[in-house]
Coordinates of C-alpha atoms in Angstrom, one line a residue:
X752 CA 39.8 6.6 -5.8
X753 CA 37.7 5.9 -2.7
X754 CA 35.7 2.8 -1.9
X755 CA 32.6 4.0 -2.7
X756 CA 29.9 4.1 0.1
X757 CA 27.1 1.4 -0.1
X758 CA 23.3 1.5 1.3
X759 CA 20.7 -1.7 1.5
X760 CA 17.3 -0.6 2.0
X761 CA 14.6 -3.2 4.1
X762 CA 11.6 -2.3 3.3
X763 CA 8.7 -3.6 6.1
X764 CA 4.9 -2.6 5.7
X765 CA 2.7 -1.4 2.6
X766 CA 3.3 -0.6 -1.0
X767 CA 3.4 3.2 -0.1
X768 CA 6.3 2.3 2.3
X769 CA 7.6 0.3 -0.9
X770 CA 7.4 4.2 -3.1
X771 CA 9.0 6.0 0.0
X772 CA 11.8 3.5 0.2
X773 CA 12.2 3.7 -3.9
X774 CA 12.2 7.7 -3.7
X775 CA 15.7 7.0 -1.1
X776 CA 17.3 4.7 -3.4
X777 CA 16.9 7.9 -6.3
X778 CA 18.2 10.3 -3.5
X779 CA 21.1 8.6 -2.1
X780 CA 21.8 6.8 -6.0
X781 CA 21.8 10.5 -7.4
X782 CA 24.3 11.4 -4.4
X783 CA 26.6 8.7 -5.3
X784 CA 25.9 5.7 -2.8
X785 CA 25.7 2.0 -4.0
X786 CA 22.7 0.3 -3.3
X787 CA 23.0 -3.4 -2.3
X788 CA 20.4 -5.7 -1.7
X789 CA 21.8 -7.3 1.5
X790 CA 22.0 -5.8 4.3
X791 CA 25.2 -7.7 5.6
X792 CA 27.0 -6.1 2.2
X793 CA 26.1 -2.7 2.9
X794 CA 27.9 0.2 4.9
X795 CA 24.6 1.0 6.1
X796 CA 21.1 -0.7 6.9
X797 CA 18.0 1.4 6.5
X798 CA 14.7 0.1 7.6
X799 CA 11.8 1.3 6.6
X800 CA 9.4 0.5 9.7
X801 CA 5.8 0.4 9.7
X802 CA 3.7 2.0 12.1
X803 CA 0.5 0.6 11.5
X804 CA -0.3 -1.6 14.7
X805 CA 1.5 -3.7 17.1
X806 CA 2.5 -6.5 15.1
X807 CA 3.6 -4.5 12.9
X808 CA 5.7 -2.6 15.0
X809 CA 7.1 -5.2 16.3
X810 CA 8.5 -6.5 12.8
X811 CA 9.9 -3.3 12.6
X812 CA 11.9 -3.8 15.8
X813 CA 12.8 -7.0 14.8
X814 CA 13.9 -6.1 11.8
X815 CA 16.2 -3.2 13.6
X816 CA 17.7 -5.4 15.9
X817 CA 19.0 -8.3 12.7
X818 CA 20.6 -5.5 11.1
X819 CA 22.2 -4.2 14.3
X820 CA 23.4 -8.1 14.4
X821 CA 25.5 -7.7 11.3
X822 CA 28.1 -4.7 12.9
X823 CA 28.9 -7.9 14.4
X824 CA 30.3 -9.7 11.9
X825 CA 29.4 -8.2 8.7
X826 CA 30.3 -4.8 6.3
X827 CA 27.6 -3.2 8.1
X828 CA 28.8 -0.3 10.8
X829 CA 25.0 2.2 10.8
X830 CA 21.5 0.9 11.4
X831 CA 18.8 3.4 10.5
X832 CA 15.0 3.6 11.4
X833 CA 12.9 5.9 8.8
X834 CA 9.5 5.2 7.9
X835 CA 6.4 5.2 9.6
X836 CA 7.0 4.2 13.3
X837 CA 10.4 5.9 13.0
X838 CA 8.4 9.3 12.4
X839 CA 5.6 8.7 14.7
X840 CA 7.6 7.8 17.5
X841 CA 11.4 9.6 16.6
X842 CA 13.1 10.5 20.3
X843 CA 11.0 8.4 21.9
X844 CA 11.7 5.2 19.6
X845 CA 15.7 6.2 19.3
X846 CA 15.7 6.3 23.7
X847 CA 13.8 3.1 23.8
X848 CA 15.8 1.4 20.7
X849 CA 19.5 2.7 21.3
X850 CA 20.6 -0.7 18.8
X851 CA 19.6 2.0 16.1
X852 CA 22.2 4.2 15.2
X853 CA 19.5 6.9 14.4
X854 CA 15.8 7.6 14.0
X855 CA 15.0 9.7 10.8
X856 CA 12.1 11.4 10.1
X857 CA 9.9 11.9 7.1
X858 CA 11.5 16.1 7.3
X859 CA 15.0 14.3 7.3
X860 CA 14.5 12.6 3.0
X861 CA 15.3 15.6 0.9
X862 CA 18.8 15.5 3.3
X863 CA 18.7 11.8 3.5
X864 CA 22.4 11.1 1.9
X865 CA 24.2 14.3 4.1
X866 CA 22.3 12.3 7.6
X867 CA 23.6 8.9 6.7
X868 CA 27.3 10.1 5.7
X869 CA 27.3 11.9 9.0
X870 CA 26.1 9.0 11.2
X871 CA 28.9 6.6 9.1
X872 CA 31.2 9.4 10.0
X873 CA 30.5 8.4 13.8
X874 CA 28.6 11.8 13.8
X875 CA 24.9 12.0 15.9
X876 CA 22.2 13.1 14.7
X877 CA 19.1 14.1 16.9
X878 CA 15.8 12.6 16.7
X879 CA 13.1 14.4 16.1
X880 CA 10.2 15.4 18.4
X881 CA 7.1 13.4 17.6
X882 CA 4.2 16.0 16.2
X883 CA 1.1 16.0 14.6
X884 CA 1.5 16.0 10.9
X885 CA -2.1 17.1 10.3
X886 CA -1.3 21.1 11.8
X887 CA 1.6 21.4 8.9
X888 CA -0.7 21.8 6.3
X889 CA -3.5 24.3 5.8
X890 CA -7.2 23.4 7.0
X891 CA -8.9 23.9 3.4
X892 CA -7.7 21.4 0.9
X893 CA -7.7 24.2 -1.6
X894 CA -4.3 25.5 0.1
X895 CA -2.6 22.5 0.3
X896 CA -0.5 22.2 -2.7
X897 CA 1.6 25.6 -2.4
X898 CA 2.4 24.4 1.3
X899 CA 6.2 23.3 2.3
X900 CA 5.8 20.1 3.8
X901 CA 7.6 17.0 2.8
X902 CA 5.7 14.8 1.3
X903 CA 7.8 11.1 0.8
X904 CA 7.2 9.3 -2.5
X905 CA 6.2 12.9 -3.8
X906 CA 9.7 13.6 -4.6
X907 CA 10.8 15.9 -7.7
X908 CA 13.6 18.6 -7.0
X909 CA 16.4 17.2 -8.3
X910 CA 17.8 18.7 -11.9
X911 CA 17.7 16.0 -14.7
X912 CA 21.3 16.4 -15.4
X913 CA 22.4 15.9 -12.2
X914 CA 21.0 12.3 -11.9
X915 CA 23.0 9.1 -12.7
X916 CA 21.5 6.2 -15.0
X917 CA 18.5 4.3 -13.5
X918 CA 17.2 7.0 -11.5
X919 CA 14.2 9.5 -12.6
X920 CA 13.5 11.6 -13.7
X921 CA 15.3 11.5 -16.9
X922 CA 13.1 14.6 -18.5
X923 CA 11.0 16.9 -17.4
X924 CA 11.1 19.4 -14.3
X925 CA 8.4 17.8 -12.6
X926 CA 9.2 14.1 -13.1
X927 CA 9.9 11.5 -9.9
X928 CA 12.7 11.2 -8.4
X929 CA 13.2 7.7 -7.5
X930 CA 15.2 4.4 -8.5
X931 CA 13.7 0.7 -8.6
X932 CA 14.9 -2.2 -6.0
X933 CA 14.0 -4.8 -7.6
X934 CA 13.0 -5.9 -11.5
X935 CA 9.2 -7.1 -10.6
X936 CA 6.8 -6.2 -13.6
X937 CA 4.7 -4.7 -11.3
X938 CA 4.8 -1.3 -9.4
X939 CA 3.2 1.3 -7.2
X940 CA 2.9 4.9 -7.8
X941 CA 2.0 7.1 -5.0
X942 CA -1.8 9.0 -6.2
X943 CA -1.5 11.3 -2.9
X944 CA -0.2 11.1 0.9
X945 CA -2.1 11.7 3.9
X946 CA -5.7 11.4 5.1
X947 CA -8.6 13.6 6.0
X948 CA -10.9 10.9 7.9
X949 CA -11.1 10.4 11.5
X950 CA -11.7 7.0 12.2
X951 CA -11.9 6.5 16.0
X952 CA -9.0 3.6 15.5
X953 CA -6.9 4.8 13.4
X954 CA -3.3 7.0 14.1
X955 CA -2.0 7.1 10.2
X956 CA -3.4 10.6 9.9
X957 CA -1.8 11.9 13.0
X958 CA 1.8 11.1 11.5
X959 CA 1.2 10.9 7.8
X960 CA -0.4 14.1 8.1
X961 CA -3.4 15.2 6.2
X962 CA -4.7 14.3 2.4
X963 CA -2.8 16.2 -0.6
X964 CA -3.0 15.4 -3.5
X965 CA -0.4 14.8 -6.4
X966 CA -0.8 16.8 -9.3
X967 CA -1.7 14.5 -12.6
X968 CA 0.9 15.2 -14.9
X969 CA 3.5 14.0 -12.1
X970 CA 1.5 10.9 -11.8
X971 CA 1.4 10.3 -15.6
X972 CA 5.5 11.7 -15.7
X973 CA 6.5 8.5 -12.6
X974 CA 4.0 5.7 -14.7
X975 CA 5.8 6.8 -18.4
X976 CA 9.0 6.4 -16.4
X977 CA 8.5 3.4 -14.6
X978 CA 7.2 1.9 -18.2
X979 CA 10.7 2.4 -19.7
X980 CA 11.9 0.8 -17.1
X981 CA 10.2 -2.6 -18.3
X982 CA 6.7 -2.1 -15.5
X983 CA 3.5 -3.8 -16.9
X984 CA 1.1 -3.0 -14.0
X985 CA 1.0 0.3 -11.5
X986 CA -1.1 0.4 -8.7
X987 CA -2.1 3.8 -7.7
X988 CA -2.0 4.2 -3.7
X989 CA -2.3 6.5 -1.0
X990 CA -4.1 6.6 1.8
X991 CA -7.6 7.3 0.7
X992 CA -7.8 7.2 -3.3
X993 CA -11.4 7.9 -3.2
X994 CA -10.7 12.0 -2.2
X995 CA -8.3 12.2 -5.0
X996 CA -8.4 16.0 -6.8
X997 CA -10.5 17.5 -3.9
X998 CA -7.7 19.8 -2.9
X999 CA -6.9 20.6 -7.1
X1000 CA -10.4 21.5 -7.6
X1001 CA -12.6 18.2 -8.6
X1002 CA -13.2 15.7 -6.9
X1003 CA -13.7 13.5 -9.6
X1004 CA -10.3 14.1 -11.0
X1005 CA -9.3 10.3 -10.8
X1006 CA -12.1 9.6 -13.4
X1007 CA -10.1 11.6 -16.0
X1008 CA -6.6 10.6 -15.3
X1009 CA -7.5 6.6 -15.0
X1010 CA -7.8 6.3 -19.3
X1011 CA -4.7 8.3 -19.5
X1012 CA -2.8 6.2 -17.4
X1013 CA -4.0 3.2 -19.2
X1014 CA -2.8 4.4 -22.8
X1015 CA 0.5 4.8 -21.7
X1016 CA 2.9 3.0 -24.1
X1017 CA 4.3 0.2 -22.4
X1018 CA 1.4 -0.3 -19.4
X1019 CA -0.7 -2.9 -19.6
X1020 CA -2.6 -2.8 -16.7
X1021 CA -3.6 -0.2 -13.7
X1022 CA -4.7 -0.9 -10.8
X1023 CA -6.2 1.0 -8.0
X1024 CA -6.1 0.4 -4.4
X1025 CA -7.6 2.3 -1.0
X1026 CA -10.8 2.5 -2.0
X1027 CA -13.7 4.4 0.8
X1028 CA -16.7 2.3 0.4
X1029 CA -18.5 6.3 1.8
X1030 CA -16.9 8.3 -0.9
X1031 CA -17.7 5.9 -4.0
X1032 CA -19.5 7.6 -6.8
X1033 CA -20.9 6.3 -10.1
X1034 CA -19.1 7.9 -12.2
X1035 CA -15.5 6.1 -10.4
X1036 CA -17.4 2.6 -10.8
X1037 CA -18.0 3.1 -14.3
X1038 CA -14.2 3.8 -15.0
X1039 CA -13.0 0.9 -13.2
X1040 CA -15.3 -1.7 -14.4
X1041 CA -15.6 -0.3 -18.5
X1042 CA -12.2 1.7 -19.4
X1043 CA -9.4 -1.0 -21.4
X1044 CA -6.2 -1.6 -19.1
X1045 CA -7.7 -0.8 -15.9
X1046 CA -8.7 -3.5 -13.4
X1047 CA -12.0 -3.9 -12.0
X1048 CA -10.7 -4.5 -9.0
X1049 CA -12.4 -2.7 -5.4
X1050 CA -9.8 -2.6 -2.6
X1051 CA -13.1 -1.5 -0.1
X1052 CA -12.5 -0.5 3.2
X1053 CA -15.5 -2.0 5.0
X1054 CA -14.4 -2.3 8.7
X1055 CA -17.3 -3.7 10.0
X1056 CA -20.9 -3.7 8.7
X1057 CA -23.0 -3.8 11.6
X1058 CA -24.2 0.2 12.1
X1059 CA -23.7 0.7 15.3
X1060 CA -19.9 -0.4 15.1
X1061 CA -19.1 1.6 12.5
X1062 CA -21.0 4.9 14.1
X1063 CA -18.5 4.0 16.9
X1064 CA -15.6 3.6 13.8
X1065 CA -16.6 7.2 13.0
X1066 CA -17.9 5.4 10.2
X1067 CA -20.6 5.3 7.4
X1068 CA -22.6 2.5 6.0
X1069 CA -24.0 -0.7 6.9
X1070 CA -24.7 -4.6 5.7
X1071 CA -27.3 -3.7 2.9
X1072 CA -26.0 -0.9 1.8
X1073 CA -22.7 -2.4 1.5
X1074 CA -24.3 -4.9 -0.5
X1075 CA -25.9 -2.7 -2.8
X1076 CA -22.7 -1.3 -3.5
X1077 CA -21.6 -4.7 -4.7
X1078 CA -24.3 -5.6 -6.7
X1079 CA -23.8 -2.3 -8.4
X1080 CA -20.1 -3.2 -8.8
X1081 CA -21.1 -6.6 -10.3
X1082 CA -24.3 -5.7 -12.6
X1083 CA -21.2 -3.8 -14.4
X1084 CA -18.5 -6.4 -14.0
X1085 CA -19.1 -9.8 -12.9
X1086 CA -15.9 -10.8 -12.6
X1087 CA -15.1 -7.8 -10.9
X1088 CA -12.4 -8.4 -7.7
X1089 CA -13.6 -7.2 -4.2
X1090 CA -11.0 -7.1 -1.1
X1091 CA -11.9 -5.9 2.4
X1092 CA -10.0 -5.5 5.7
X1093 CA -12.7 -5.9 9.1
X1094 CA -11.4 -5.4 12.6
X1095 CA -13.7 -7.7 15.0
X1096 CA -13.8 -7.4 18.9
X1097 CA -13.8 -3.3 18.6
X1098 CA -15.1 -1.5 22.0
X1099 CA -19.0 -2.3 22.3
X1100 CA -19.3 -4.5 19.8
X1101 CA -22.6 -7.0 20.7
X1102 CA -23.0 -10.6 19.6
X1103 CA -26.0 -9.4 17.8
X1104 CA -23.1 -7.4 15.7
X1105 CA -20.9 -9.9 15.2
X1106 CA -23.6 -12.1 13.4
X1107 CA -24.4 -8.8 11.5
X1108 CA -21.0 -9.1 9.9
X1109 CA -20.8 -12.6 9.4
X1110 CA -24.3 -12.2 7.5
X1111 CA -22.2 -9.3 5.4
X1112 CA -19.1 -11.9 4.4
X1113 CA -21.6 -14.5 3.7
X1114 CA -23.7 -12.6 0.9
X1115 CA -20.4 -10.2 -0.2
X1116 CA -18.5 -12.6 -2.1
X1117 CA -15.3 -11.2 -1.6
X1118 CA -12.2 -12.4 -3.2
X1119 CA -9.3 -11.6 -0.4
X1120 CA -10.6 -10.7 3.3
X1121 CA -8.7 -9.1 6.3
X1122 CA -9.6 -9.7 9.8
X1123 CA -7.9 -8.4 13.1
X1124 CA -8.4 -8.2 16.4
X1125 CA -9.1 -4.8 17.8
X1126 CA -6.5 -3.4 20.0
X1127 CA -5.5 0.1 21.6
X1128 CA -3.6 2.1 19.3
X1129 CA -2.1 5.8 21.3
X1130 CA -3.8 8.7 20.0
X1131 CA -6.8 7.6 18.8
X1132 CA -10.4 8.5 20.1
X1133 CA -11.1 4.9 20.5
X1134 CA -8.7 4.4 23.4
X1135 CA -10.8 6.3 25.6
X1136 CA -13.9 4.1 24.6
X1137 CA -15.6 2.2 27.7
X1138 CA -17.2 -1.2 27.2
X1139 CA -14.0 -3.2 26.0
X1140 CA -14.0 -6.1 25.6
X1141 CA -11.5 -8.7 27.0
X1142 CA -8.4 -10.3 25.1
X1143 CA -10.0 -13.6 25.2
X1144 CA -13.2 -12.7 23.8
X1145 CA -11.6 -10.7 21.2
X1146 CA -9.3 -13.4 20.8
X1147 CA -11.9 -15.7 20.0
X1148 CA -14.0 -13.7 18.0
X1149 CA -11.0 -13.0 15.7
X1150 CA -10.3 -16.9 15.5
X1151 CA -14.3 -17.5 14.2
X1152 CA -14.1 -14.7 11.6
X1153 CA -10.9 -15.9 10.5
X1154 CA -11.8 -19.3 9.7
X1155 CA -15.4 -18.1 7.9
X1156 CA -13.1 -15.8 6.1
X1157 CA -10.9 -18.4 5.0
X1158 CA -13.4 -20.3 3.9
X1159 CA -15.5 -18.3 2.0
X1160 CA -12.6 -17.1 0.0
X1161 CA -12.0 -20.5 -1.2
X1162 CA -15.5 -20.7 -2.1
X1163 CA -15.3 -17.7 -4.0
X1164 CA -11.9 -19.0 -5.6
X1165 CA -13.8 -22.3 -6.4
X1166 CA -16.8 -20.1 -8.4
X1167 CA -13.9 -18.7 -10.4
X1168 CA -13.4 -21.9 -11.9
X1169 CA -14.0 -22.2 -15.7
X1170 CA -13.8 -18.3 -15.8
X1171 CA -11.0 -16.8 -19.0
X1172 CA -8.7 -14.3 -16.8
X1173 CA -6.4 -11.4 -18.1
X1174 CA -3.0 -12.3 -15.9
X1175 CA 0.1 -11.1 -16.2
X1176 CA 3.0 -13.6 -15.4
X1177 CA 4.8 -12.6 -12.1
X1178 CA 7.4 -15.4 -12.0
X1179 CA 9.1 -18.3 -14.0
X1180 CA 11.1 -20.7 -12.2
X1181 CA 12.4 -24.7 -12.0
X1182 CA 10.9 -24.9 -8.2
X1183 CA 7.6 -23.1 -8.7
X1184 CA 6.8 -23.0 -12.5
X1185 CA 5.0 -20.0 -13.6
X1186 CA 3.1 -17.4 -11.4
X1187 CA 1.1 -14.7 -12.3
X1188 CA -2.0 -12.6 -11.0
X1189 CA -5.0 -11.5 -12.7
X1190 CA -7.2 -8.6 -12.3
X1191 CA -8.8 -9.6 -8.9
X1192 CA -5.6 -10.1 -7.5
X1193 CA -3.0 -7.3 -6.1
X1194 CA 0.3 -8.0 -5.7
X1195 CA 1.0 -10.0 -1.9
X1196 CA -2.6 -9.9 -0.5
X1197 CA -4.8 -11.5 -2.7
X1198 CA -3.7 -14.6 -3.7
X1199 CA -2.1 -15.6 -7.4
X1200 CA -2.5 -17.7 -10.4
X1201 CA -0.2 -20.8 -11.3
X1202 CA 0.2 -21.7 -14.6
X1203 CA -0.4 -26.0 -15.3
X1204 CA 2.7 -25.2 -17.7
X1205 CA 5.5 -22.4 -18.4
X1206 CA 5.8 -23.2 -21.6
X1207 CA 6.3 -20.0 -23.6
X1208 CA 5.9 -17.5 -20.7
X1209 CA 8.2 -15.2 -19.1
X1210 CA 8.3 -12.3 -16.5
X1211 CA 5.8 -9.6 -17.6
X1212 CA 3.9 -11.2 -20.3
X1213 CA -0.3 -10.3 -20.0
X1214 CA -1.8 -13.6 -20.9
X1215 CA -5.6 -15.3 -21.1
X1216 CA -5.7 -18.2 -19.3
X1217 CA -8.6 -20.4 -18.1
X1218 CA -9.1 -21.2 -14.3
X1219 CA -9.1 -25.0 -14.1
X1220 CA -9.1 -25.1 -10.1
X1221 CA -8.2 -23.8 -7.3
X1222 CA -6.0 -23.9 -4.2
X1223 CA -7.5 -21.7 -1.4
X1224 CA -7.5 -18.3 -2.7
X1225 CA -5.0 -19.5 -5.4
X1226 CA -6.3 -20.4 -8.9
X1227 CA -4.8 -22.6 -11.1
X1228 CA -4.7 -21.8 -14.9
X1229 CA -3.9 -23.0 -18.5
X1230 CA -2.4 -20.5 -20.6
X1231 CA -4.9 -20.4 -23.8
X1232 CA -2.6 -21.7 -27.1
X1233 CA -3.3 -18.7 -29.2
X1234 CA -2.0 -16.3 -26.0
X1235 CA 0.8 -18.5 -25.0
X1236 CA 2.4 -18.9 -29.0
X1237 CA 2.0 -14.6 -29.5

């Protein structure tokens, strides 16, 4: 019998790059490769790059270039570039990267096993054109779903019976395809791909294409699966889980499929993430912060707050009505967990509007906060803006709202203090004890809870615990008797 052909997957960027790189793991598992967790064990690297902005990208490049280090002195004979910067940049990345044995595109998963078997072969494969994903699907939402466009982390066209152990689906004809790296208690399912809002900064549209959405029952069919496979939270994401069900007819579609996705057997918490402070509705607020299971948690994208930034943003909203939105959030559910990414030093942006944030992070109370620096990314409308500002001002402008960031989060860490938390235990270990998160916290971003003692808990175990202090954004915690003897 043959050696059999083994595949390590590095995953860089966001949990939806996390899905995509699961749904290649059920594709190339169900075609008969070994997946390895290191790289320097594996026949073949593939990273999943990020796109997102420059430091991103140049993770991904760095990332590219270790692996290429192993063919060196290691298993290792194919480095592969899929992902996001792989599809947004294909020929042009594979010309200016030749240490990658081939850039694959988002077209190039459903065939992903055949591409990599021919690359190990010695074979070449060519990279694709780079296009705007936004002209493959139809202009009304309402035409989307029949349309034949690949989708990544949508996967579902492989035959139950033709699938090994450990990869879904295992029932169903409309079930995920897709196989876990890793044994974490805690994953994401993909809610929809692709995004209908222009913001002058942003290029994810232009190669994630535009928003579809994922039909419910395939959503409920990946969580039921991914609850048999021992998961305790799932975090719905996409690129905008606000528009959810606008292209299935209702717009409101997420309130109904939240409670069904929390009384799945097995699922102890959901969590959403993605959130458009613009598109919020009542009716979504009152499902996060009152149904059993699911967290109260607001992943807002804010921006900025000052109006006349945000008009520039292509953008809605501003300091107080952001504010409102909280207050609204909070009369519901104090305890309720706020995050928000801001990008300071963006093209025109006055003093005056600077302090008009700083006055919005001082009165939001916001558990986890985001802050870059503007810069230039091709293809967006904002490139062409006049009135940049220089790298030094921006430079210093992201240093200032870094450090008030930092420290109102602490101060906001410090109020939780004394507060009973729901938190589901992450991590037992000699070196760091127990770590868990609770509902204001998402996995890597926001921060975590360690346990004074991990006594009695274990990996995936949904405790109460009181908050007894607090280390930056991280709390610290005693398990309540009662919870921890269960």
């Amino acid at each position: 019998m043959s050696e059999r052909r083994t595949v390590a997957l590095v995953t860089l960027g966001c949990a939806r790059n996390e899905v995509d790189s699961e749904e290649l793991a059920g594709r190339l598992a169900a075609d008969g490769w070994d997946l390895v967790e290191d790289a320097a064990n594996a026949d073949v690297a593939v990273v999943n790059t990020c796109g997102f902005v420059e430091a991103a990208k140049k993770d991904s490049v760095d990332a590219l270039l270790e692996a290429n280090d192993l063919k060196d002195h290691g298993r290792t004979q194919a480095v592969v570039a899929v992902g996001c910067m792989a599809e947004r940049y294909g020929k042009d990345l594979a010309e200016a990267l030749p240490e990658a044995d081939a850039i694959l595109g988002f077209d190039d998963y459903a065939d992903i096993s055949d591409r990599l078997q021919t690359i190990l072969n010695g074979g070449v494969h060519a990279s694709h054109t780079p296009r705007d994903r936004r002209k493959l699907l139809p202009i009304s939402p309402a035409e989307r779903q029949d349309a034949e466009v690949a989708l990544p982390g949508h996967a579902q066209d492989v035959p139950p019976e033709d699938l090994p152990d450990g990869v879904a689906p295992e029932s169903g004809p409309r079930a995920p395809l897709r196989r876990r790296l890793g044994s974490s208690p805690v994953a994401s399912v993909k809610l929809a791909s692709g995004c209908d809002r222009r913001c002058s900064f942003c290029a994810i549209p232009s190669f994630r294409g535009s928003f579809i959405s994922r039909r419910p029952s395939d959503v409920l069919g990946e969580t039921r699966w991914l609850a048999e496979q021992g998961v305790k939270e799932v975090m719905l994401v996409s690129e905008n889980n606000t528009s959810y069900g606008k292209d299935l007819g209702d717009i409101r579609l997420l309130e109904t499929l939240l409670p069904e996705l929390a009384e799945v057997e097995g699922i102890e918490r959901v969590r959403v993430s993605y959130l458009q402070p613009a598109e919020m509705r009542p009716g979504l607020i009152d499902v996060l912060t009152s149904t059993p299971k699911i967290a109260p948690y607001f992943d807002l994208s804010f921006q900025h707050s000052a109006p006349s930034v945000l008009r520039a943003m292509r953008r809605f909203g501003d300091t107080d009505r952001f504010l409102e939105l909280l207050d609204t959030i909070r009369s519901k559910a104090p305890q309720a967990g706020v995050r928000s990414n801001f990008i300071v030093g963006f093209p025109g942006e006055s003093e005056a509007d600077l302090a008009e944030l700083e006055r919005f992070l001082t009165g939001a109370r916001l558990d986890a906060i985001g802050i870059f620096g503007y810069s230039d990314e091709e293809g967006t409308e904002a490139v062409g803006y006049e009135n940049k500002l220089d790298a030094e001002v921006i430079a210093e402008r992201l240093s200032h709202i870094s450090r008030l960031a930092e420290e109102l989060t602490t101060q906001r860490a410090e109020e939780r203090v004394g507060e009973t938390l729901s938190v589901l235990v992450e991590s037992v270990d000699e070196e760091d004890g127990a770590v868990g998160r609770a509902e204001h916290q998402a996995p890597e971003t926001d921060g975590h809870v360690v346990f004074t003692t991990s006594e009695g808990l274990v990996p995936g175990r949904m405790v109460e615990a009181k908050v007894v202090g607090s280390e930056g954004v991280d709390l610290v915690a005693e398990c309540l008797v009662e919870e921890a003897g269960r």
